[in-house]
Short mmCIF file of N, CA and C in Angstrom, two decimals:
data_model
loop_
_atom_site.label_atom_id
_atom_site.label_comp_id
_atom_site.label_asym_id
_atom_site.label_seq_id
_atom_site.Cartn_x
_atom_site.Cartn_y
_atom_site.Cartn_z
N MET A 1 -191.46 -173.32 -122.00
CA MET A 1 -191.27 -171.86 -121.70
C MET A 1 -190.22 -171.70 -120.65
N ALA A 2 -190.29 -172.47 -119.56
CA ALA A 2 -189.26 -172.30 -118.51
C ALA A 2 -187.87 -172.66 -119.02
N GLY A 3 -187.80 -173.64 -119.92
CA GLY A 3 -186.52 -174.00 -120.49
C GLY A 3 -185.91 -172.88 -121.29
N LEU A 4 -186.72 -172.11 -122.05
CA LEU A 4 -186.16 -170.99 -122.84
C LEU A 4 -185.67 -169.88 -121.93
N ALA A 5 -186.43 -169.63 -120.88
CA ALA A 5 -185.95 -168.57 -119.96
C ALA A 5 -184.67 -169.00 -119.23
N LEU A 6 -184.65 -170.28 -118.86
CA LEU A 6 -183.44 -170.74 -118.17
C LEU A 6 -182.24 -170.73 -119.12
N ALA A 7 -182.43 -171.17 -120.35
CA ALA A 7 -181.30 -171.12 -121.30
C ALA A 7 -180.77 -169.74 -121.49
N ALA A 8 -181.67 -168.76 -121.60
CA ALA A 8 -181.28 -167.37 -121.80
C ALA A 8 -180.55 -166.87 -120.49
N ALA A 9 -181.03 -167.29 -119.35
CA ALA A 9 -180.44 -166.79 -118.10
C ALA A 9 -179.03 -167.26 -117.87
N ILE A 10 -178.72 -168.49 -118.36
CA ILE A 10 -177.37 -168.99 -118.14
C ILE A 10 -176.44 -168.75 -119.30
N ALA A 11 -176.90 -168.17 -120.35
CA ALA A 11 -176.06 -167.99 -121.55
C ALA A 11 -174.80 -167.24 -121.27
N GLY A 12 -174.80 -166.29 -120.30
CA GLY A 12 -173.59 -165.53 -120.03
C GLY A 12 -172.70 -166.08 -118.90
N CYS A 13 -173.05 -167.25 -118.42
CA CYS A 13 -172.34 -167.77 -117.25
C CYS A 13 -171.13 -168.49 -117.71
N GLY A 14 -170.00 -168.30 -116.96
CA GLY A 14 -168.76 -169.02 -117.22
C GLY A 14 -167.99 -168.39 -118.40
N SER A 15 -166.78 -168.91 -118.61
CA SER A 15 -165.93 -168.30 -119.66
C SER A 15 -165.93 -169.19 -120.93
N SER A 16 -166.53 -170.33 -120.87
CA SER A 16 -166.52 -171.21 -122.04
C SER A 16 -167.82 -171.99 -122.17
N ALA A 17 -168.34 -172.14 -123.38
CA ALA A 17 -169.61 -172.81 -123.60
C ALA A 17 -169.57 -174.24 -123.03
N LYS A 18 -168.41 -174.90 -123.02
CA LYS A 18 -168.37 -176.25 -122.52
C LYS A 18 -168.59 -176.28 -120.97
N ASN A 19 -168.42 -175.22 -120.33
CA ASN A 19 -168.60 -175.16 -118.89
C ASN A 19 -169.98 -174.72 -118.44
N VAL A 20 -170.94 -174.62 -119.40
CA VAL A 20 -172.28 -174.11 -119.08
C VAL A 20 -173.30 -175.17 -119.40
N PRO A 21 -173.87 -175.84 -118.42
CA PRO A 21 -174.94 -176.82 -118.74
C PRO A 21 -176.21 -176.15 -119.15
N THR A 22 -177.02 -176.79 -119.95
CA THR A 22 -178.31 -176.21 -120.30
C THR A 22 -179.38 -177.23 -119.94
N LEU A 23 -180.60 -176.78 -119.79
CA LEU A 23 -181.68 -177.61 -119.41
C LEU A 23 -181.91 -178.73 -120.44
N ALA A 24 -181.56 -178.49 -121.67
CA ALA A 24 -181.75 -179.50 -122.70
C ALA A 24 -180.85 -180.76 -122.48
N GLN A 25 -179.80 -180.56 -121.71
CA GLN A 25 -178.91 -181.66 -121.39
C GLN A 25 -179.31 -182.53 -120.26
N LEU A 26 -180.43 -182.21 -119.64
CA LEU A 26 -180.97 -182.91 -118.48
C LEU A 26 -182.28 -183.61 -118.78
N PRO A 27 -182.24 -184.94 -118.77
CA PRO A 27 -183.55 -185.64 -118.97
C PRO A 27 -184.39 -185.53 -117.70
N LEU A 28 -185.53 -184.87 -117.80
CA LEU A 28 -186.49 -184.84 -116.69
C LEU A 28 -187.66 -185.70 -117.01
N VAL A 29 -188.33 -186.23 -116.00
CA VAL A 29 -189.51 -187.08 -116.22
C VAL A 29 -190.54 -186.27 -116.96
N ASN A 30 -191.25 -187.01 -117.84
CA ASN A 30 -192.31 -186.32 -118.64
C ASN A 30 -193.37 -185.75 -117.71
N GLY A 31 -193.80 -184.54 -117.99
CA GLY A 31 -194.82 -183.85 -117.21
C GLY A 31 -194.34 -183.06 -116.04
N ALA A 32 -193.02 -183.12 -115.75
CA ALA A 32 -192.48 -182.39 -114.61
C ALA A 32 -192.51 -180.89 -114.91
N ALA A 33 -192.75 -180.11 -113.89
CA ALA A 33 -192.75 -178.67 -114.02
C ALA A 33 -191.67 -178.07 -113.08
N ILE A 34 -190.93 -177.16 -113.68
CA ILE A 34 -189.89 -176.45 -112.92
C ILE A 34 -190.53 -175.25 -112.22
N VAL A 35 -190.48 -175.23 -110.87
CA VAL A 35 -191.15 -174.14 -110.16
C VAL A 35 -190.11 -173.16 -109.62
N ALA A 36 -188.82 -173.51 -109.65
CA ALA A 36 -187.80 -172.54 -109.23
C ALA A 36 -186.51 -172.99 -109.86
N HIS A 37 -185.71 -172.03 -110.25
CA HIS A 37 -184.36 -172.33 -110.80
C HIS A 37 -183.39 -171.20 -110.47
N VAL A 38 -182.18 -171.61 -110.22
CA VAL A 38 -181.08 -170.63 -109.88
C VAL A 38 -179.84 -171.14 -110.60
N ARG A 39 -179.02 -170.21 -111.12
CA ARG A 39 -177.74 -170.56 -111.69
C ARG A 39 -176.70 -170.15 -110.71
N GLN A 40 -175.74 -171.05 -110.47
CA GLN A 40 -174.61 -170.78 -109.58
C GLN A 40 -173.36 -170.87 -110.42
N CYS A 41 -172.50 -169.90 -110.40
CA CYS A 41 -171.30 -169.98 -111.21
C CYS A 41 -170.07 -169.70 -110.39
N ASP A 42 -168.98 -170.29 -110.80
CA ASP A 42 -167.64 -170.04 -110.25
C ASP A 42 -166.81 -169.55 -111.39
N ARG A 43 -166.42 -168.32 -111.36
CA ARG A 43 -165.70 -167.73 -112.50
C ARG A 43 -164.17 -167.76 -112.32
N GLY A 44 -163.73 -168.70 -111.44
CA GLY A 44 -162.28 -168.80 -111.22
C GLY A 44 -161.52 -169.42 -112.35
N ALA A 45 -160.35 -169.99 -112.07
CA ALA A 45 -159.52 -170.60 -113.11
C ALA A 45 -160.25 -171.70 -113.82
N ASN A 46 -161.06 -172.47 -113.13
CA ASN A 46 -161.82 -173.57 -113.71
C ASN A 46 -163.30 -173.23 -113.72
N ALA A 47 -163.60 -172.13 -114.45
CA ALA A 47 -164.98 -171.62 -114.45
C ALA A 47 -166.03 -172.66 -114.83
N TYR A 48 -167.11 -172.70 -114.11
CA TYR A 48 -168.21 -173.54 -114.44
C TYR A 48 -169.51 -172.95 -113.90
N CYS A 49 -170.57 -173.51 -114.32
CA CYS A 49 -171.91 -173.11 -113.81
C CYS A 49 -172.70 -174.34 -113.50
N ALA A 50 -173.58 -174.23 -112.52
CA ALA A 50 -174.54 -175.28 -112.20
C ALA A 50 -175.93 -174.74 -112.26
N ILE A 51 -176.87 -175.51 -112.65
CA ILE A 51 -178.30 -175.11 -112.65
C ILE A 51 -178.94 -175.85 -111.48
N GLU A 52 -179.55 -175.13 -110.59
CA GLU A 52 -180.29 -175.75 -109.51
C GLU A 52 -181.77 -175.55 -109.75
N LEU A 53 -182.54 -176.62 -109.66
CA LEU A 53 -183.98 -176.58 -109.94
C LEU A 53 -184.79 -177.19 -108.77
N VAL A 54 -186.02 -176.81 -108.74
CA VAL A 54 -187.04 -177.48 -107.94
C VAL A 54 -188.11 -177.89 -108.95
N VAL A 55 -188.37 -179.23 -108.97
CA VAL A 55 -189.27 -179.83 -109.93
C VAL A 55 -190.46 -180.41 -109.18
N VAL A 56 -191.66 -180.24 -109.72
CA VAL A 56 -192.87 -180.84 -109.10
C VAL A 56 -193.57 -181.61 -110.23
N ASP A 57 -194.32 -182.62 -109.78
CA ASP A 57 -195.15 -183.41 -110.73
C ASP A 57 -196.27 -184.09 -109.94
N ASN A 58 -197.53 -183.61 -110.15
CA ASN A 58 -198.63 -184.18 -109.41
C ASN A 58 -199.08 -185.52 -109.91
N HIS A 59 -198.46 -186.06 -110.94
CA HIS A 59 -198.78 -187.39 -111.44
C HIS A 59 -198.31 -188.52 -110.51
N TYR A 60 -197.44 -188.17 -109.60
CA TYR A 60 -196.86 -189.15 -108.69
C TYR A 60 -197.55 -189.04 -107.31
N GLN A 61 -197.53 -190.16 -106.60
CA GLN A 61 -198.12 -190.19 -105.28
C GLN A 61 -197.26 -189.58 -104.21
N SER A 62 -195.97 -189.49 -104.47
CA SER A 62 -195.03 -188.99 -103.48
C SER A 62 -193.76 -188.46 -104.12
N SER A 63 -193.01 -187.68 -103.35
CA SER A 63 -191.71 -187.23 -103.81
C SER A 63 -190.77 -188.40 -104.08
N THR A 64 -190.85 -189.43 -103.28
CA THR A 64 -190.07 -190.63 -103.44
C THR A 64 -190.33 -191.29 -104.79
N ALA A 65 -191.61 -191.36 -105.16
CA ALA A 65 -191.95 -191.91 -106.50
C ALA A 65 -191.46 -191.11 -107.63
N LEU A 66 -191.53 -189.75 -107.46
CA LEU A 66 -190.99 -188.84 -108.47
C LEU A 66 -189.48 -189.03 -108.67
N VAL A 67 -188.74 -189.11 -107.57
CA VAL A 67 -187.29 -189.37 -107.63
C VAL A 67 -186.97 -190.76 -108.28
N ALA A 68 -187.75 -191.76 -107.94
CA ALA A 68 -187.53 -193.11 -108.51
C ALA A 68 -187.80 -193.05 -110.04
N SER A 69 -188.77 -192.29 -110.45
CA SER A 69 -189.06 -192.16 -111.90
C SER A 69 -187.89 -191.43 -112.61
N GLU A 70 -187.39 -190.39 -111.96
CA GLU A 70 -186.23 -189.63 -112.50
C GLU A 70 -185.05 -190.57 -112.66
N LYS A 71 -184.83 -191.40 -111.67
CA LYS A 71 -183.72 -192.35 -111.69
C LYS A 71 -183.83 -193.29 -112.85
N ARG A 72 -185.04 -193.81 -113.12
CA ARG A 72 -185.30 -194.68 -114.31
C ARG A 72 -185.11 -193.91 -115.60
N ALA A 73 -185.56 -192.66 -115.66
CA ALA A 73 -185.46 -191.87 -116.88
C ALA A 73 -183.95 -191.66 -117.24
N LEU A 74 -183.20 -191.37 -116.20
CA LEU A 74 -181.72 -191.13 -116.46
C LEU A 74 -181.08 -192.45 -116.95
N LYS A 75 -181.41 -193.54 -116.31
CA LYS A 75 -180.82 -194.86 -116.70
C LYS A 75 -181.17 -195.22 -118.11
N GLN A 76 -182.44 -194.98 -118.50
CA GLN A 76 -182.91 -195.28 -119.83
C GLN A 76 -182.14 -194.46 -120.93
N ARG A 77 -181.65 -193.27 -120.48
CA ARG A 77 -180.97 -192.42 -121.47
C ARG A 77 -179.43 -192.59 -121.36
N GLY A 78 -179.01 -193.59 -120.66
CA GLY A 78 -177.57 -193.88 -120.63
C GLY A 78 -176.77 -193.17 -119.55
N TRP A 79 -177.43 -192.48 -118.63
CA TRP A 79 -176.73 -191.89 -117.47
C TRP A 79 -176.33 -192.98 -116.54
N THR A 80 -175.19 -192.90 -115.91
CA THR A 80 -174.70 -193.95 -114.98
C THR A 80 -174.71 -193.43 -113.59
N ARG A 81 -174.94 -194.29 -112.67
CA ARG A 81 -174.98 -193.94 -111.24
C ARG A 81 -173.61 -193.40 -110.77
N ALA A 82 -173.72 -192.41 -109.93
CA ALA A 82 -172.52 -191.78 -109.37
C ALA A 82 -172.68 -191.52 -107.87
N GLY A 83 -171.65 -191.12 -107.21
CA GLY A 83 -171.69 -190.89 -105.75
C GLY A 83 -172.27 -189.52 -105.47
N PRO A 84 -173.39 -189.48 -104.69
CA PRO A 84 -173.96 -188.15 -104.35
C PRO A 84 -173.21 -187.52 -103.21
N ASP A 85 -173.58 -186.31 -102.90
CA ASP A 85 -172.91 -185.54 -101.84
C ASP A 85 -173.39 -185.99 -100.42
N THR A 86 -174.62 -186.42 -100.32
CA THR A 86 -175.16 -186.91 -99.05
C THR A 86 -175.90 -188.21 -99.24
N SER A 87 -176.18 -188.89 -98.14
CA SER A 87 -176.95 -190.18 -98.21
C SER A 87 -178.40 -189.95 -98.65
N GLU A 88 -178.90 -188.76 -98.56
CA GLU A 88 -180.25 -188.44 -98.92
C GLU A 88 -180.42 -188.18 -100.45
N GLU A 89 -179.29 -188.08 -101.19
CA GLU A 89 -179.35 -187.69 -102.57
C GLU A 89 -178.98 -188.88 -103.48
N HIS A 90 -179.27 -188.69 -104.74
CA HIS A 90 -178.88 -189.62 -105.82
C HIS A 90 -178.09 -188.78 -106.79
N ALA A 91 -177.20 -189.43 -107.57
CA ALA A 91 -176.42 -188.72 -108.56
C ALA A 91 -176.15 -189.62 -109.76
N ALA A 92 -175.99 -188.99 -110.90
CA ALA A 92 -175.69 -189.76 -112.13
C ALA A 92 -174.83 -188.90 -113.03
N ASP A 93 -174.01 -189.59 -113.84
CA ASP A 93 -173.16 -188.93 -114.83
C ASP A 93 -173.75 -189.21 -116.19
N SER A 94 -173.66 -188.17 -117.07
CA SER A 94 -174.19 -188.27 -118.42
C SER A 94 -173.32 -189.21 -119.25
N PRO A 95 -173.86 -189.72 -120.38
CA PRO A 95 -172.99 -190.47 -121.29
C PRO A 95 -171.82 -189.59 -121.67
N GLY A 96 -170.61 -190.17 -121.65
CA GLY A 96 -169.42 -189.39 -121.93
C GLY A 96 -168.93 -188.60 -120.73
N ARG A 97 -169.64 -188.71 -119.60
CA ARG A 97 -169.29 -188.04 -118.29
C ARG A 97 -169.09 -186.58 -118.41
N LYS A 98 -169.84 -185.92 -119.30
CA LYS A 98 -169.69 -184.45 -119.45
C LYS A 98 -170.44 -183.71 -118.35
N PHE A 99 -171.52 -184.30 -117.87
CA PHE A 99 -172.35 -183.63 -116.90
C PHE A 99 -172.70 -184.56 -115.74
N ARG A 100 -172.98 -183.96 -114.56
CA ARG A 100 -173.42 -184.70 -113.43
C ARG A 100 -174.70 -184.08 -112.95
N VAL A 101 -175.65 -184.94 -112.57
CA VAL A 101 -176.89 -184.51 -112.01
C VAL A 101 -177.00 -185.09 -110.64
N THR A 102 -177.42 -184.23 -109.66
CA THR A 102 -177.69 -184.68 -108.30
C THR A 102 -179.14 -184.34 -108.01
N TYR A 103 -179.88 -185.31 -107.44
CA TYR A 103 -181.30 -185.02 -107.18
C TYR A 103 -181.76 -185.75 -105.93
N ALA A 104 -182.81 -185.21 -105.32
CA ALA A 104 -183.32 -185.77 -104.05
C ALA A 104 -184.73 -185.32 -103.83
N THR A 105 -185.43 -186.02 -102.95
CA THR A 105 -186.72 -185.59 -102.52
C THR A 105 -186.63 -184.22 -101.84
N ALA A 106 -187.72 -183.48 -101.77
CA ALA A 106 -187.67 -182.23 -100.99
C ALA A 106 -187.26 -182.47 -99.58
N LEU A 107 -187.81 -183.46 -98.92
CA LEU A 107 -187.45 -183.71 -97.51
C LEU A 107 -185.94 -184.06 -97.40
N GLY A 108 -185.43 -184.92 -98.32
CA GLY A 108 -184.02 -185.30 -98.24
C GLY A 108 -183.10 -184.10 -98.42
N GLU A 109 -183.44 -183.21 -99.35
CA GLU A 109 -182.61 -182.06 -99.59
C GLU A 109 -182.69 -181.06 -98.44
N LEU A 110 -183.90 -180.85 -97.93
CA LEU A 110 -184.07 -179.95 -96.79
C LEU A 110 -183.39 -180.47 -95.54
N THR A 111 -183.32 -181.80 -95.38
CA THR A 111 -182.60 -182.39 -94.26
C THR A 111 -181.14 -182.04 -94.37
N GLY A 112 -180.58 -182.22 -95.55
CA GLY A 112 -179.13 -181.89 -95.78
C GLY A 112 -178.83 -180.42 -95.57
N ILE A 113 -179.77 -179.57 -95.96
CA ILE A 113 -179.58 -178.13 -95.80
C ILE A 113 -179.65 -177.77 -94.29
N GLU A 114 -180.61 -178.31 -93.61
CA GLU A 114 -180.79 -178.05 -92.14
C GLU A 114 -179.59 -178.53 -91.32
N LEU A 115 -179.07 -179.70 -91.70
CA LEU A 115 -177.98 -180.27 -90.88
C LEU A 115 -176.61 -179.68 -91.35
N GLY A 116 -176.60 -178.84 -92.36
CA GLY A 116 -175.38 -178.15 -92.79
C GLY A 116 -174.51 -179.03 -93.67
N TRP A 117 -175.03 -180.15 -94.25
CA TRP A 117 -174.27 -180.98 -95.11
C TRP A 117 -174.12 -180.34 -96.48
N ILE A 118 -175.13 -179.59 -96.89
CA ILE A 118 -175.10 -178.91 -98.19
C ILE A 118 -175.68 -177.49 -98.05
N GLN A 119 -175.37 -176.66 -99.00
CA GLN A 119 -175.88 -175.29 -99.07
C GLN A 119 -176.68 -175.13 -100.37
N ARG A 120 -177.78 -174.52 -100.30
CA ARG A 120 -178.61 -174.21 -101.47
C ARG A 120 -179.06 -172.76 -101.41
N PRO A 121 -179.29 -172.11 -102.53
CA PRO A 121 -179.77 -170.75 -102.57
C PRO A 121 -181.16 -170.68 -101.82
N ARG A 122 -181.41 -169.58 -101.24
CA ARG A 122 -182.72 -169.38 -100.50
C ARG A 122 -183.89 -169.64 -101.41
N THR A 123 -183.87 -169.26 -102.67
CA THR A 123 -184.99 -169.48 -103.59
C THR A 123 -185.28 -170.98 -103.67
N ILE A 124 -184.27 -171.80 -103.81
CA ILE A 124 -184.38 -173.23 -103.91
C ILE A 124 -184.97 -173.77 -102.59
N THR A 125 -184.37 -173.39 -101.49
CA THR A 125 -184.81 -173.87 -100.15
C THR A 125 -186.28 -173.54 -99.93
N LEU A 126 -186.71 -172.36 -100.23
CA LEU A 126 -188.11 -171.97 -100.01
C LEU A 126 -189.05 -172.74 -100.93
N ALA A 127 -188.64 -172.92 -102.20
CA ALA A 127 -189.53 -173.71 -103.11
C ALA A 127 -189.63 -175.15 -102.67
N LEU A 128 -188.56 -175.72 -102.18
CA LEU A 128 -188.60 -177.10 -101.61
C LEU A 128 -189.55 -177.15 -100.44
N SER A 129 -189.46 -176.17 -99.55
CA SER A 129 -190.33 -176.15 -98.37
C SER A 129 -191.81 -176.01 -98.78
N ARG A 130 -192.10 -175.11 -99.72
CA ARG A 130 -193.47 -174.93 -100.20
C ARG A 130 -194.00 -176.24 -100.78
N GLY A 131 -193.21 -176.90 -101.60
CA GLY A 131 -193.68 -178.16 -102.20
C GLY A 131 -193.93 -179.22 -101.13
N MET A 132 -193.00 -179.35 -100.24
CA MET A 132 -193.17 -180.38 -99.20
C MET A 132 -194.42 -180.12 -98.33
N PHE A 133 -194.58 -178.90 -97.86
CA PHE A 133 -195.66 -178.65 -96.95
C PHE A 133 -197.01 -178.52 -97.65
N SER A 134 -196.99 -178.42 -99.01
CA SER A 134 -198.20 -178.45 -99.80
C SER A 134 -198.56 -179.91 -100.19
N ARG A 135 -197.67 -180.82 -99.80
CA ARG A 135 -197.87 -182.24 -100.16
C ARG A 135 -197.88 -182.44 -101.64
N VAL A 136 -197.09 -181.74 -102.37
CA VAL A 136 -196.91 -181.91 -103.80
C VAL A 136 -195.64 -182.70 -104.01
N PRO A 137 -195.63 -183.76 -104.84
CA PRO A 137 -194.36 -184.47 -105.08
C PRO A 137 -193.32 -183.50 -105.66
N THR A 138 -192.23 -183.35 -104.90
CA THR A 138 -191.26 -182.30 -105.22
C THR A 138 -189.81 -182.92 -105.09
N MET A 139 -188.94 -182.50 -106.02
CA MET A 139 -187.58 -182.92 -105.89
C MET A 139 -186.63 -181.74 -106.23
N ALA A 140 -185.47 -181.79 -105.65
CA ALA A 140 -184.38 -180.86 -105.96
C ALA A 140 -183.48 -181.54 -107.01
N VAL A 141 -183.03 -180.71 -107.96
CA VAL A 141 -182.16 -181.21 -108.99
C VAL A 141 -181.03 -180.19 -109.20
N MET A 142 -179.81 -180.69 -109.34
CA MET A 142 -178.69 -179.81 -109.67
C MET A 142 -177.91 -180.42 -110.81
N LEU A 143 -177.80 -179.67 -111.94
CA LEU A 143 -177.03 -180.12 -113.10
C LEU A 143 -175.77 -179.27 -113.17
N GLU A 144 -174.61 -179.96 -113.29
CA GLU A 144 -173.35 -179.25 -113.32
C GLU A 144 -172.39 -179.97 -114.32
N VAL A 145 -171.38 -179.28 -114.77
CA VAL A 145 -170.38 -179.85 -115.59
C VAL A 145 -169.58 -180.84 -114.72
N SER A 146 -169.33 -182.03 -115.22
CA SER A 146 -168.63 -183.03 -114.40
C SER A 146 -167.21 -182.64 -114.29
N VAL A 147 -166.62 -182.89 -113.12
CA VAL A 147 -165.26 -182.58 -112.82
C VAL A 147 -164.33 -183.78 -113.08
N THR A 148 -164.95 -184.93 -113.42
CA THR A 148 -164.10 -186.11 -113.75
C THR A 148 -163.84 -186.27 -115.18
#
């Protein structure tokens, strides 16, 4: 259900379909629930959109375990390790390097936000905070068109 709403929300983003990622292009761990999502677009000369998500999954003991499982899921589907924006994050490129995903534990992402290393929409920041303080395994995920 969340995937359909998200796909509809980003359908008008950017100037070209190749510059618009969809949730279907992101392998998420089985059972994960999206509790917040925001689309960020740059409509300039190299228009693109990114999908920012907050994902929770109570099947894991911690956010670290959730992120480790996501890392395995991406590797199993042929995504290759890439350089993240901060030391608290992980990143991977899709097969064919069409898309890049960046992901982190709620604490790791909130640390980056607090220290000014990264910026995230308020909706994402608040959802990460709620997950962390509720002790629910939570991770931040951003899917974007690869620039390489």
